[in-house]
Amino acid sequence: MYKTLQASLLFLLVSFCALAQQPQKPNASEIYESIKKLNFLGSVLYVAAHPDDENTRLISYMSNEVKARTAYLSLTRGDGGQNLIGPEIRELLGVIRTQELLTARQIDGGEQRFTRANDFGYSKHPDETLQIWNKKEVLSDVVLAIRQFQPDIIINRFDHRTPGSTHGHHTSSAMLSVEAFDLANSQTAYPNQLENLKPWQPKRIFFNTSWWFYGSQERFEKADKTNLIGFDTGEYFPSKGLSNTEIAALSRSQHKSQGFGNTGTRGTQMEYIELIKGEMPNDKTNLFEGIDTSWGRVKGGQAIGTILKDVEANYDFKNPSASIPKLVTAYQLIQKLENDHWRTVKTEEIKKIIAACAGLYLEAVAKTNHATLNESLELNLEVINRSSLNMDLVSYINPNGLLVNKGITLTENNNIAIEENFKVTATDDEEITTTPYWLTEKGTLGMYKVSDPSLIGKPETPDYFTVTFNITIDNVTIPFTKSVVYKTNDPVKGEVYKPFEIIPEATARITEKVIIFDSDNEKEILVSVKAGRNNLNGVVELCHPNNWNVYPDKQTISISNKGEEQTVAFKVIPPNNQDEGFVSPLVTIGENKYTDELIEIDYDHIPYQTVLLPSESKIVRLDIKKKGDNIGYIAGAGDVVPESLQQIGYHVLTIAPEDITPENLNRFDAVVIGIRAYNTIETLKFKQDILFDFVENGGNMIVQYNTSRGLKVDNLAPYKLELSRDRVTDEFAEVKFLEPNHPLLNYPNKITEQDFDGWTQERGLYFPDSWGKEFTPILSMNDKGESSKKGSLLVAQYGKGYYIYTGLSFFREFPAGVSGAYRLFANMLSIGQETLKPEQNLKN
Ligand SMILES: [Zn+2]
């Protein structure tokens, strides 16, 4: 049963990025739980600031036990965090964490929403946060979330009354939520939203408190709890074979980039919420008291409720398809509801249940995961009804928006395969991008820019390539829309799904994002051009600042196969003096010019992502001197410090913690410990003595920041050294030199205030606040209104070598190409070598 069709599709929207994962295949128990949820018309919105702030126990409890429609509104996408699983930081980390939240919600049954606020890094106070965010816009987005989601109950993760006690983003999330609780129902607040939405008044708003907010369990026991509701979230679900707390742990463990793997618990788990606004329910076991959560809630819902209660009561676990006729009747009645909110929500729910009851499998698979404009594509449609009911595939709407009439009867287990061809076109090349919608325009430090208001709040860009199958069941035609996906078989993993995306015919990348020139010698920069289609011919240029020279001007490329890369080299000659700028490849194919890089993010726990971003690399002509040559690196939570040191001419060898032996360390002038190594690497506990011996014998050891909690060792340094939570988040904070004559500030590079210009995101974090007299503090700095912090750079001689502890954020400054950070680090590596005989210095 094959049919070929060719047509074209206009892209009306700027970008798309499909969520493509294994399709959900609910079993009989899961279908039953969905039917119970279909009969509950109430909703809860949980509000916090970052991916991973959310209490998955509470979200899972509301979704799976109460059966409420439950969503997590994360104000940001977590761009400012660290990444434990790979090199992505900033906006690419935000893409990963967005997907981690979506995966977590698939497990705990919640939905996911965002605002346009950007996680710009640690903020100590909501006053600062709300200045860097555009408060009006973020508040608008919270109001929008409330009007769209129509929650009966809002639960804040954080306390809006305690500014300064936690991350400024946290307190701000609660403050904005409380403010939005009052504004959402006002006709005068954000009236532009009211063109398509109605004002909405949630019934109650709570703060999700716990003993932790009271300082101790004892104090919490004694506290007045009249305004608190406590409930046990330890419920066991026999249909899942899991306790609610076990589901919560599975969900939380999706925050893999943050290292939040979590082991499930069983048994009683109390949660407490404190009423902030609205009336306290008389019956504290019913958060929804005073709210009709039955079908009686909506006009015309009574009849639907009667049918669906009957479906719930008589559900046959051995034959879910027996429920279909009644579900179809209810579906028809739902279509007649005047209340468009519940009509939309419940239509989606009941369609999924009907398809699941029938074992109805519908899929649209592209033969390739990437295509370019004007490319003709083949699509395979699979349609199979695995129930004993007869159905008809009356028609389908293909990705070009064309209705194709079919009139095929779908008898039990008669698999229908249809081959469809369509052509990818767009009104304008510029509109083709796979980039997440919040990254397509340049925002500010605190805000993403989103010009299309219909996208604001959405977790990701909607799929624009879809196929709608019109299936008639019991004389009622129900449209089922499926995103076009790509799937492949991996010999190890088995079936792997990927999104289907449109990419440019050419993309280009420079391997290194920062290229450091430590002398006026030329360097070769490699540009790799990737073909989005077969037979790509064109030229590449490397755009550069005027005072830098690049030759040749142009290189030709000729690539036969789609997906293949060709690499060309340019020689870049820096100016004589310290300078910096950017180089960016420009690919010309016929009349079209391309400047973007295609970034692929591929981890097993989240759907494969592609992001198009302008391709550019920072070039830095550095005035730098250095001593020592061989560096051993012990990786911690992951940073690009080894690559960065290689750029300025060091030989860096990363050694596994198990390989830390006196013999292996012998060859190094210095050993550098990666960020958070003492938080993440158990083995270091047994290696400290070897490392300290290395220092005693004349080596240098540099330890980068660790968090104060969860250290795997008692002896971080050969002398007393205690970490604190002191941090300096203002990257412009003045840096005072406590020891202006110390070698660290003078040899071989003379460090001046200028070396602290252009730092990014912060100065540093988790500075020690107490140390042995052997240590010399070198620098002093502080955030506005705070006491000066002297623990950012501490050095102590130990035997013949030096031990340095630094909380300065070199791991952020190196990838940003900050000259001063390189110069200071070179001094740290060079310490103790001031007195070397001249001939020993020659090798440098
Ligand atoms: Zn947070």
XYZ file of N, CA and C in Angstrom, residues 70 207 311 747:
12
model
N 0.091 18.603 37.129
C 1.144 19.222 37.923
C 2.262 19.714 36.999
N 4.306 27.729 50.588
C 5.769 27.635 50.557
C 6.116 26.220 51.021
N -16.260 4.082 33.071
C -15.074 3.490 32.433
C -14.059 3.106 33.504
N 56.645 36.965 39.051
C 57.582 36.152 38.296
C 56.903 34.977 37.615
